[in-house]
Coordinates of C-alpha atoms and ligand atoms in Angstrom, one line a residue:
M698 CA 13.1 43.5 -29.1
D699 CA 10.7 45.2 -28.8
F700 CA 7.3 44.0 -30.1
A701 CA 4.7 45.4 -32.4
I702 CA 1.1 44.1 -33.7
K703 CA -0.1 44.6 -37.6
L704 CA -2.1 45.0 -40.5
G705 CA -0.7 44.7 -43.9
A706 CA 0.0 42.9 -46.5
P707 CA 3.5 40.5 -47.0
E708 CA 3.9 41.8 -50.2
K709 CA 4.2 45.5 -49.3
S710 CA 6.8 44.9 -46.0
R711 CA 9.6 46.2 -46.5
G712 CA 11.9 45.5 -43.3
A713 CA 15.4 42.9 -43.4
C714 CA 12.7 40.1 -43.6
I715 CA 9.7 38.5 -43.5
V716 CA 8.5 35.3 -42.6
V717 CA 5.8 32.9 -44.0
G718 CA 5.0 29.3 -43.1
I719 CA 5.2 26.5 -45.8
F720 CA 3.9 22.9 -45.2
E721 CA 5.0 19.8 -45.9
S722 CA 4.9 18.9 -48.5
R723 CA 5.3 22.3 -50.6
K724 CA 1.8 23.6 -50.0
L725 CA 2.7 27.5 -49.6
S726 CA 0.6 29.0 -46.1
E727 CA -1.5 32.4 -47.0
P728 CA 0.5 34.4 -47.1
A729 CA 3.8 32.5 -48.2
K730 CA 0.9 32.4 -51.7
I731 CA 0.8 35.8 -52.6
L732 CA 4.5 36.6 -52.1
D733 CA 4.5 33.3 -54.6
D734 CA 2.3 35.9 -56.6
T735 CA 3.8 39.5 -56.5
S736 CA 6.8 37.3 -57.0
K737 CA 5.7 35.6 -60.3
G738 CA 6.4 32.5 -58.7
Y739 CA 10.4 32.5 -57.4
I740 CA 8.3 30.4 -54.3
S741 CA 7.2 27.7 -55.7
N742 CA 10.2 28.1 -58.0
I743 CA 12.8 27.3 -55.5
L744 CA 10.5 24.8 -53.3
R745 CA 10.8 22.8 -56.9
Q746 CA 14.3 22.6 -57.8
G747 CA 13.4 20.3 -53.9
D748 CA 14.9 23.3 -51.6
M749 CA 12.3 23.5 -49.1
E750 CA 10.0 20.5 -48.2
G751 CA 8.5 22.3 -45.6
K752 CA 9.1 20.0 -42.7
A753 CA 8.6 21.5 -39.5
N754 CA 12.1 22.7 -38.1
T755 CA 13.6 23.3 -41.7
T756 CA 14.3 27.0 -42.6
L757 CA 15.2 28.8 -45.7
L758 CA 16.2 32.1 -45.9
L759 CA 15.7 34.2 -49.6
H760 CA 17.2 37.0 -50.4
N761 CA 16.2 39.8 -53.1
V762 CA 13.2 38.4 -54.2
P763 CA 12.3 40.0 -57.2
D764 CA 9.1 42.3 -57.3
I765 CA 9.2 42.1 -53.3
P766 CA 10.3 45.1 -51.2
A767 CA 12.0 43.7 -48.3
K768 CA 15.7 42.5 -48.1
R769 CA 14.9 39.2 -47.0
V770 CA 11.8 36.2 -47.0
M771 CA 12.3 33.4 -44.2
L772 CA 10.8 30.2 -45.3
V773 CA 9.4 28.1 -42.4
G774 CA 8.6 23.9 -42.6
L775 CA 4.8 23.5 -40.3
G776 CA 5.3 20.7 -40.9
K777 CA 1.9 18.2 -42.1
E778 CA -1.0 20.6 -42.4
K779 CA -3.8 18.2 -40.9
D780 CA -0.8 17.8 -38.5
F781 CA -0.2 21.0 -37.3
N782 CA -1.0 21.7 -34.2
D783 CA -0.3 23.7 -31.0
R784 CA 3.4 21.9 -30.4
A785 CA 3.7 22.8 -34.8
Y786 CA 2.8 26.5 -33.9
Q787 CA 5.4 26.9 -31.4
L788 CA 7.8 24.6 -32.9
A789 CA 7.7 26.4 -35.8
V790 CA 7.8 29.7 -34.0
S791 CA 11.1 28.8 -32.0
T792 CA 12.4 27.2 -35.5
T793 CA 11.3 31.0 -36.5
F794 CA 13.6 33.4 -34.5
R795 CA 16.1 30.5 -33.7
A796 CA 17.2 31.0 -37.6
L797 CA 16.7 34.9 -37.5
H798 CA 19.6 35.0 -34.5
Q799 CA 21.9 33.4 -37.2
T800 CA 21.4 36.6 -39.7
G801 CA 21.7 40.0 -40.4
A802 CA 18.3 41.1 -39.5
A803 CA 17.4 44.2 -37.4
D804 CA 13.7 43.9 -38.1
A805 CA 11.7 40.9 -38.9
A806 CA 7.4 40.5 -39.4
L807 CA 6.2 37.1 -39.3
F808 CA 3.3 36.2 -41.0
L809 CA 2.4 33.2 -39.1
T810 CA -0.6 34.2 -37.1
E811 CA -2.9 34.1 -39.6
I812 CA -2.4 30.1 -40.3
P813 CA -5.7 28.2 -38.9
L814 CA -5.3 26.8 -35.4
K815 CA -7.5 24.9 -34.1
Q816 CA -9.8 25.8 -30.8
R817 CA -6.8 28.3 -31.1
N818 CA -7.2 32.1 -31.8
V819 CA -4.9 34.6 -32.2
A820 CA -4.5 35.8 -28.6
W821 CA -3.4 32.6 -28.3
K822 CA -0.6 32.8 -31.1
I823 CA 0.3 36.2 -30.5
T824 CA 1.1 35.4 -26.1
Q825 CA 2.9 32.0 -27.6
T826 CA 5.5 34.0 -29.9
A827 CA 5.8 36.5 -27.4
I828 CA 6.6 33.4 -24.8
I829 CA 8.7 31.9 -27.0
A830 CA 10.4 34.7 -28.6
A831 CA 11.8 35.9 -25.0
E832 CA 13.0 32.2 -24.1
S833 CA 15.0 32.2 -27.7
T834 CA 17.3 35.1 -26.6
Y835 CA 17.9 33.4 -22.8
R836 CA 20.6 33.6 -21.3
F837 CA 22.4 32.3 -17.9
D838 CA 25.9 33.5 -18.1
R839 CA 26.5 35.7 -15.4
L840 CA 28.6 33.8 -13.3
K841 CA 31.3 32.6 -16.0
S842 CA 33.6 35.5 -15.8
K843 CA 33.7 36.2 -19.6
P844 CA 30.4 35.4 -20.8
E845 CA 29.8 34.2 -24.8
K846 CA 29.5 37.8 -26.6
E847 CA 26.4 37.1 -29.2
H848 CA 24.6 40.0 -28.7
V849 CA 21.4 39.8 -31.0
V850 CA 20.7 42.1 -33.3
L851 CA 17.1 41.0 -33.7
S852 CA 15.5 44.2 -32.4
K853 CA 12.2 45.0 -34.2
V854 CA 9.4 42.0 -33.8
A855 CA 5.7 43.1 -35.9
L856 CA 3.5 40.3 -35.8
Y857 CA 0.9 40.7 -38.7
V858 CA -3.2 39.9 -38.1
S859 CA -5.3 40.2 -40.8
D860 CA -8.0 41.9 -40.2
Q861 CA -8.5 45.3 -38.1
A862 CA -10.6 43.2 -35.5
S863 CA -7.1 41.6 -34.4
L864 CA -5.1 44.6 -33.6
P865 CA -6.5 45.1 -29.9
I866 CA -6.9 41.7 -29.7
G867 CA -3.6 41.6 -30.7
E868 CA -2.4 43.9 -29.1
K869 CA -3.6 42.7 -25.4
A870 CA -2.4 39.8 -26.3
L871 CA 1.0 40.2 -26.8
Q872 CA 0.9 42.4 -23.6
Q873 CA 0.2 39.5 -21.7
G874 CA 2.7 37.3 -24.0
L875 CA 5.6 39.9 -22.5
A876 CA 4.8 39.4 -19.2
I877 CA 4.5 36.3 -18.9
A878 CA 8.0 36.0 -20.4
R879 CA 9.4 39.2 -17.7
G880 CA 7.9 36.3 -15.3
I881 CA 9.3 33.2 -17.0
S882 CA 12.7 35.1 -16.5
V883 CA 12.4 35.9 -13.1
A884 CA 12.2 32.8 -12.2
K885 CA 15.0 31.2 -15.5
D886 CA 17.0 33.2 -12.4
L887 CA 16.5 32.6 -8.8
G888 CA 16.2 29.1 -9.8
N889 CA 19.7 28.8 -12.3
L890 CA 21.8 31.4 -9.9
A891 CA 24.1 28.7 -7.1
P892 CA 22.4 27.8 -4.3
N893 CA 25.5 29.5 -1.9
I894 CA 24.5 32.9 -4.0
C895 CA 20.5 32.1 -3.8
T896 CA 19.7 31.2 -0.5
P897 CA 16.9 32.4 2.1
T898 CA 18.3 35.8 2.6
Y899 CA 19.1 36.5 -1.0
L900 CA 15.6 35.7 -1.7
A901 CA 14.7 38.1 0.5
E902 CA 16.6 40.5 -0.3
Q903 CA 14.9 40.0 -4.2
A904 CA 11.2 40.1 -3.7
T905 CA 11.8 43.6 -0.7
E906 CA 13.7 44.9 -4.6
M907 CA 10.3 43.4 -6.5
A908 CA 8.5 45.3 -3.8
K909 CA 10.0 48.5 -4.4
T910 CA 9.6 48.4 -8.6
Y911 CA 5.9 47.2 -8.3
K912 CA 5.2 48.9 -4.8
L913 CA 4.4 45.5 -3.0
K914 CA 3.5 45.6 0.0
V915 CA 6.4 43.4 1.9
S916 CA 8.1 41.6 5.2
I917 CA 9.9 38.4 6.1
L918 CA 9.9 37.4 9.1
G919 CA 13.0 36.6 10.5
Q920 CA 13.0 33.2 12.8
K921 CA 12.4 35.3 16.5
E922 CA 8.8 36.4 14.8
M923 CA 8.1 32.7 13.2
E924 CA 9.2 31.3 16.7
K925 CA 6.1 33.3 18.1
L926 CA 3.9 32.2 16.0
G927 CA 5.1 28.7 16.4
M928 CA 6.1 27.2 13.4
G929 CA 7.6 24.3 14.7
A930 CA 7.8 22.2 11.6
F931 CA 9.5 24.9 9.4
L932 CA 11.5 25.7 12.1
A933 CA 13.1 22.1 12.5
V934 CA 13.7 22.3 9.0
A935 CA 16.1 25.5 9.3
R936 CA 17.8 24.4 12.6
G937 CA 20.4 22.6 10.3
S938 CA 22.3 25.7 8.5
D939 CA 24.2 27.8 9.5
Q940 CA 21.7 30.2 6.2
P941 CA 18.6 31.9 8.7
A942 CA 15.8 31.0 7.3
K943 CA 12.7 33.2 5.9
L944 CA 9.4 32.9 5.8
I945 CA 8.9 36.0 2.2
V946 CA 5.6 37.7 2.0
L947 CA 4.6 39.3 -1.1
E948 CA 1.1 41.6 -1.8
Y949 CA -0.3 42.5 -4.0
R950 CA -3.3 44.9 -4.5
G951 CA -4.4 45.6 -8.4
M952 CA -8.6 45.8 -6.1
A953 CA -10.5 47.2 -3.3
K954 CA -9.0 46.1 0.3
M955 CA -11.9 44.1 1.1
D956 CA -11.7 41.7 -2.0
K957 CA -9.6 37.7 -1.0
P958 CA -7.2 37.1 -1.8
I959 CA -5.8 34.8 -3.9
V960 CA -2.8 33.1 -1.7
L961 CA 0.3 31.7 -3.5
V962 CA 2.8 29.7 -1.2
G963 CA 6.1 28.6 -3.0
K964 CA 8.8 26.2 -1.5
G965 CA 11.2 27.6 -1.0
V966 CA 14.4 25.1 -0.1
T967 CA 16.8 27.0 -1.4
F968 CA 19.4 23.5 -1.5
D969 CA 18.3 20.3 0.1
T970 CA 20.9 18.2 0.9
G971 CA 17.9 15.7 2.5
G972 CA 19.3 16.4 6.2
I973 CA 20.6 14.0 8.6
S974 CA 18.5 11.7 6.6
L975 CA 20.9 12.5 4.2
K976 CA 20.5 12.7 -0.1
P977 CA 23.0 10.3 -2.0
A978 CA 26.1 12.2 -4.0
A979 CA 24.6 11.9 -7.3
E980 CA 22.4 14.7 -9.5
M981 CA 22.5 16.8 -5.6
D982 CA 23.7 19.7 -7.0
E983 CA 20.4 19.9 -8.2
M984 CA 18.7 20.5 -4.9
K985 CA 19.5 24.1 -5.7
F986 CA 15.6 24.1 -8.2
D987 CA 14.5 23.0 -5.5
M988 CA 13.2 26.7 -4.6
S989 CA 11.7 26.0 -7.9
G990 CA 8.1 26.5 -6.4
A991 CA 9.5 30.1 -4.3
G992 CA 10.2 31.6 -7.3
S993 CA 7.5 31.0 -10.0
V994 CA 5.5 32.8 -7.5
L995 CA 8.4 35.9 -7.5
G996 CA 7.5 35.0 -11.9
V997 CA 3.9 35.0 -11.1
L998 CA 3.8 38.2 -8.9
T999 CA 5.8 39.4 -11.5
A1000 CA 3.6 39.3 -14.5
V1001 CA 0.5 40.5 -12.6
A1002 CA 2.6 43.1 -11.0
E1003 CA 3.7 44.4 -14.9
M1004 CA -0.4 43.5 -15.7
K1005 CA -2.0 45.3 -13.4
L1006 CA -4.6 42.8 -12.7
P1007 CA -7.7 44.2 -11.5
L1008 CA -7.9 41.2 -8.1
N1009 CA -5.2 40.9 -4.8
V1010 CA -2.6 38.9 -4.5
V1011 CA -0.7 37.5 -2.0
G1012 CA 2.8 35.4 -2.1
I1013 CA 4.1 33.2 0.6
I1014 CA 7.8 31.7 0.8
P1015 CA 8.9 30.1 3.1
A1016 CA 12.4 29.7 2.7
T1017 CA 15.4 28.0 4.8
E1018 CA 18.5 25.1 3.1
N1019 CA 17.6 21.4 4.3
M1020 CA 21.1 20.9 5.9
P1021 CA 22.3 18.2 8.7
G1022 CA 24.8 21.1 10.4
G1023 CA 24.7 20.1 14.3
N1024 CA 22.1 21.3 15.5
A1025 CA 19.8 19.7 13.2
T1026 CA 16.5 17.4 13.5
K1027 CA 16.9 14.0 13.7
P1028 CA 14.6 11.0 12.0
G1029 CA 11.7 10.6 15.1
D1030 CA 11.6 13.9 16.4
V1031 CA 7.7 15.4 17.3
V1032 CA 7.9 18.8 16.7
T1033 CA 4.6 20.9 16.6
S1034 CA 3.0 22.8 13.7
M1035 CA 1.1 26.4 13.9
S1036 CA -1.8 24.8 13.4
G1037 CA -1.1 23.1 16.9
Q1038 CA -1.1 19.0 15.5
T1039 CA 2.3 17.1 15.9
I1040 CA 4.1 15.7 13.6
E1041 CA 6.6 12.6 14.2
I1042 CA 9.9 13.6 11.5
L1043 CA 10.0 10.8 10.2
N1044 CA 12.1 11.4 7.3
T1045 CA 14.1 14.9 7.5
D1046 CA 14.5 14.9 3.3
A1047 CA 10.7 15.0 3.6
E1048 CA 11.0 18.6 4.4
G1049 CA 9.3 20.6 1.6
R1050 CA 5.7 19.5 3.0
L1051 CA 7.3 21.1 7.1
I1052 CA 7.2 24.3 6.0
L1053 CA 4.6 24.5 3.8
C1054 CA 2.0 23.1 6.3
D1055 CA 3.2 25.9 8.6
A1056 CA 2.9 28.6 5.5
L1057 CA -0.2 27.2 4.9
T1058 CA -1.5 27.5 8.1
Y1059 CA -0.3 31.7 7.8
A1060 CA -2.4 31.8 5.2
E1061 CA -5.6 31.8 6.5
R1062 CA -4.5 34.7 8.3
Y1063 CA -6.1 36.5 4.8
K1064 CA -9.1 35.0 4.6
P1065 CA -8.6 33.6 1.5
D1066 CA -10.2 32.9 -2.1
A1067 CA -7.9 30.4 -2.9
V1068 CA -4.6 28.8 -2.0
I1069 CA -2.4 27.2 -4.3
D1070 CA 0.9 26.1 -3.2
I1071 CA 3.6 25.4 -5.9
A1072 CA 6.3 22.8 -4.2
T1073 CA 8.9 20.2 -6.4
L1074 CA 8.3 18.2 -3.4
T1075 CA 8.4 14.4 -4.5
G1076 CA 10.2 12.0 -7.1
A1077 CA 7.4 10.3 -7.3
C1078 CA 5.7 12.5 -9.4
V1079 CA 8.4 12.5 -11.4
I1080 CA 8.1 8.9 -12.0
A1081 CA 4.0 8.8 -12.5
L1082 CA 4.5 12.4 -14.5
G1083 CA 8.4 12.3 -15.8
H1084 CA 9.3 15.5 -17.0
V1085 CA 5.7 16.4 -19.2
A1086 CA 3.4 17.3 -16.5
S1087 CA 3.2 19.1 -12.6
G1088 CA 1.4 16.9 -10.7
L1089 CA -2.0 18.4 -8.9
M1090 CA -3.8 17.6 -6.0
S1091 CA -6.7 19.6 -4.7
N1092 CA -9.8 20.0 -2.2
N1093 CA -12.0 21.9 -4.4
D1094 CA -12.8 20.8 -8.3
Q1095 CA -13.5 23.5 -8.9
L1096 CA -10.5 25.0 -8.2
A1097 CA -9.1 22.1 -10.1
K1098 CA -11.0 22.6 -13.0
E1099 CA -9.9 26.0 -12.8
L1100 CA -6.0 25.4 -12.5
L1101 CA -6.5 23.1 -15.6
Q1102 CA -8.1 25.6 -18.3
A1103 CA -5.9 27.5 -17.3
S1104 CA -2.8 25.0 -17.8
E1105 CA -4.3 24.1 -21.5
L1106 CA -5.0 27.7 -22.0
A1107 CA -0.9 27.8 -21.6
S1108 CA -0.1 24.6 -22.8
D1109 CA 1.8 24.2 -19.1
R1110 CA 0.8 20.8 -18.2
A1111 CA -0.3 19.9 -15.8
W1112 CA -2.4 16.2 -14.1
Q1113 CA -4.9 16.1 -11.7
L1114 CA -3.9 12.6 -9.0
P1115 CA -7.2 12.8 -6.7
L1116 CA -6.6 12.6 -3.4
W1117 CA -8.7 10.6 -1.4
S1118 CA -8.8 9.5 1.8
D1119 CA -7.9 6.0 1.8
Y1120 CA -4.5 7.8 1.0
Q1121 CA -5.4 9.1 4.6
E1122 CA -3.9 6.0 6.6
W1123 CA -0.6 5.4 4.7
L1124 CA 0.3 9.2 8.0
K1125 CA -0.2 7.1 10.6
S1126 CA 2.1 8.0 13.9
N1127 CA 1.7 5.5 16.6
F1128 CA 3.6 8.5 18.6
A1129 CA 2.4 11.9 16.7
D1130 CA -1.0 13.1 15.4
M1131 CA 0.6 12.4 12.1
A1132 CA 4.0 11.1 10.5
N1133 CA 5.7 12.9 7.5
I1134 CA 5.9 11.1 5.6
G1135 CA 4.3 7.6 4.1
G1136 CA 4.7 4.3 2.4
R1137 CA 6.5 3.5 -0.9
S1138 CA 3.6 3.6 -2.6
A1139 CA 1.4 6.9 -4.4
G1140 CA 4.3 9.3 -2.9
T1141 CA 2.4 12.3 -4.5
I1142 CA -0.6 11.4 -3.6
T1143 CA 0.5 10.8 0.7
A1144 CA 2.6 13.6 0.5
A1145 CA -0.4 16.2 -0.8
C1146 CA -2.7 14.5 1.7
F1147 CA 0.1 15.7 4.6
L1148 CA -0.8 19.1 3.7
S1149 CA -4.5 19.0 2.7
R1150 CA -4.7 18.1 6.8
F1151 CA -3.2 21.6 7.0
T1152 CA -5.5 24.1 3.9
E1153 CA -8.5 23.0 5.8
K1154 CA -10.3 26.4 6.5
Y1155 CA -10.8 27.4 2.4
P1156 CA -10.4 26.0 -1.4
W1157 CA -7.3 24.5 -2.0
A1158 CA -4.8 23.4 -5.1
H1159 CA -1.5 22.3 -4.8
L1160 CA 1.4 21.6 -7.6
D1161 CA 3.7 19.4 -7.6
I1162 CA 5.8 21.0 -9.8
A1163 CA 9.5 18.1 -9.3
G1164 CA 9.5 17.1 -12.9
T1165 CA 8.7 20.3 -14.6
A1166 CA 10.1 23.4 -13.1
W1167 CA 13.9 21.6 -14.3
K1168 CA 15.6 20.4 -17.3
N1169 CA 18.7 17.6 -16.9
G1170 CA 21.3 16.5 -18.9
K1171 CA 23.1 18.4 -21.8
E1172 CA 20.2 21.4 -21.2
K1173 CA 19.5 21.7 -16.9
G1174 CA 18.6 25.1 -16.1
S1175 CA 15.1 25.9 -14.6
T1176 CA 12.2 25.6 -17.1
G1177 CA 10.5 28.8 -15.3
R1178 CA 7.5 26.5 -15.0
P1179 CA 4.3 27.1 -13.7
V1180 CA 4.4 31.2 -14.1
P1181 CA 2.5 30.3 -17.5
L1182 CA -0.4 27.8 -15.7
L1183 CA -0.2 30.5 -12.5
T1184 CA -0.5 33.5 -14.9
Q1185 CA -3.1 32.3 -17.3
F1186 CA -5.5 31.1 -14.1
L1187 CA -5.1 34.5 -12.4
I1188 CA -5.9 36.3 -16.2
S1189 CA -9.0 34.4 -16.0
R1190 CA -10.0 34.8 -12.5
A1191 CA -9.1 38.4 -12.4
K1192 CA -10.8 38.1 -16.0
V1193 CA -9.6 40.8 -18.1
Ligands
BES643 N1 12.7 17.9 -2.7 C1 12.7 16.9 -3.4 C2 12.7 16.5 -4.1 C3 12.4 15.6 -4.9 C4 14.3 14.8 -4.9 C5 12.6 16.6 -6.5 C6 14.2 14.8 -6.9 C7 12.8 16.5 -7.9 C8 13.6 15.6 -7.4 C9 11.8 16.7 -1.7 O1 12.2 17.5 -0.7 C10 12.4 15.8 -0.9 O2 13.4 15.0 -0.8 N2 11.4 14.4 -1.2 C11 11.9 13.3 -1.0 C12 10.6 12.1 0.4 C13 11.0 11.3 0.6 C14 11.1 10.7 1.6 C15 8.8 10.6 1.5 C16 11.6 12.0 -2.0 O3 10.8 12.3 -3.0 O4 12.7 10.9 -2.2
MN644 MN1 13.9 16.8 0.9
ZN645 ZN1 13.0 19.4 -1.6

C-alpha cells in the first residue's frame, strides 16, 4: 500500500472510493456534507431511508453517486459526536480499512483526518491511520503449507488534509507512522514465529541481517565471551538448554560519537518452560512470546533507522531458552552476577530478571543517557493491569514522566507502579546477597526491585509487558507493543 497526503475537495476526487464519516444519528461530517450538497441531497436521502445510522463499526458503500466523479463513496459510522475520542477515531479507521479490503477499489481517498478530535492534531490522526492501515493487512501465514490467497487490491491511499500548512506536517506524520508500522510488524513476526525456529541463534541472525540493511553495528557474544565477562546469572538460565545463548548488541548512530546513547534492553527468552521450577502445561505454548521484549527492541531499532532519527540508540538482547535440561540450574543454586552481587535462585521460573541483570550491568559501558528494559517479566503484571497497560517502573521521575507522555501520545498505554524501598525487603536471602524472587504479593514490583539493584549508575526505566505483548484466545498473536510507545519516546527525544 502506498500512501500520500493530499489537499483537495471530496466532490472533485476522481478515485475508486471516497471515504467520509457519518456521526450517530445520521449527522454528516463536513466532507460528507459537501458530497451531499454536490449530489443534491443523495446521501442524506439514503440516510433518511434508514440504511445507516452512523453507529461505530458500520459502513455503507454507495456506487455512482450523482455528480460525484469518484466511482464509490463509502460512509463510515463514527458513533456519537460527543463521544468521538481517540478510540472512536481508531475504530473508524480500522472499520474503514476492513471494509475497503472487501471492495474492488484499488485506491481510496480518506476524508477522516479533518474530523475534529479533542487534544489530537492532524499529525496524530495521520500517524494513527498509517499504523492502523498497516495492521489491517498484517498476516502471519508463512508457516502454513498453503497460505490463503487473499491478495489486497487496495494499493493507493490518499489521506486528505484541509489546508496547505497541514501538507508538510502530514507528510512527516505519515513517514513516522509508516516507520512505526514497520517496527510493529518486525516485532509481531518474531513473536509469532514458532519457538523451534525463533531460537537465540535465529534472533542473532535477524539482528545481523538488520545491521546489514540499516548499516548498524552488531556484535554477538557467545557463551565463552559471557563467561569472561562474568555473566553468571545469565549463564545460569542458559545452562538447562541445548540451544546456545547469545548476547546480541546493536548500535544505531544518528549523532556524533560523543552523544550518550539511549540503551534498550529486551528480554529474549525464546521459550520459557520455567526450568526445573517447571510451568504447568496449560497454555505453555504462549511462552514462545517470552522474547517479545527482544522483538520490540528490534522493532524500535527498525523504526528509528527508517526515520534516521538524530540520536544514538543501543539495543541489547540477552537471548536464551529456559529449559529443564540435565545441567539446568536448581532451586537453591547461588550464582555470581556480572556486577559481583550473588543471587540465590529460589525459583528457576524467575529467569527474566537473571538474564536482564547481567545485560543491565553490560549496559554501563555505554555511559548511557537512559536505559529502558522491556520484558514479559511477571504473571503478576497481567493480574494487576490486565492486557490493557504495560507496567512502568523507574528510578528516575523525569524519565518515567517522559515515557508516560510518549505512551499517551502513541495510544500505547502504560501505568506507573511504585518502586519504594519498602518492597526491597522481600528479596532478602539467608545465603546470598539477594534471592531472585520476593513473596507472593506485589510480584511485578519486587521483580523490578531486583533489577533496580543493577541499575544504580544511570537513569533507568522498566516496562513489564507480560499483559500487553500478545493476545491469547481466538486472536492469539503478538501485538507488537510497546513499539509505538518506545518509538514515540525516541521521536520526542530527538525533537524532530
Ligand atoms: N515469562 C514469565 C512471566 C509471564 C507469565 C508472562 C505469564 C506472561 C504470562 C516469567 O519468566 C515468569 O515465569 N515469572 C514468574 C515469576 C515468579 C516465579 C516469581 C511468574 O510471574 O509467575
Ligand atoms: Mn519464567
Ligand atoms: Zn519468562
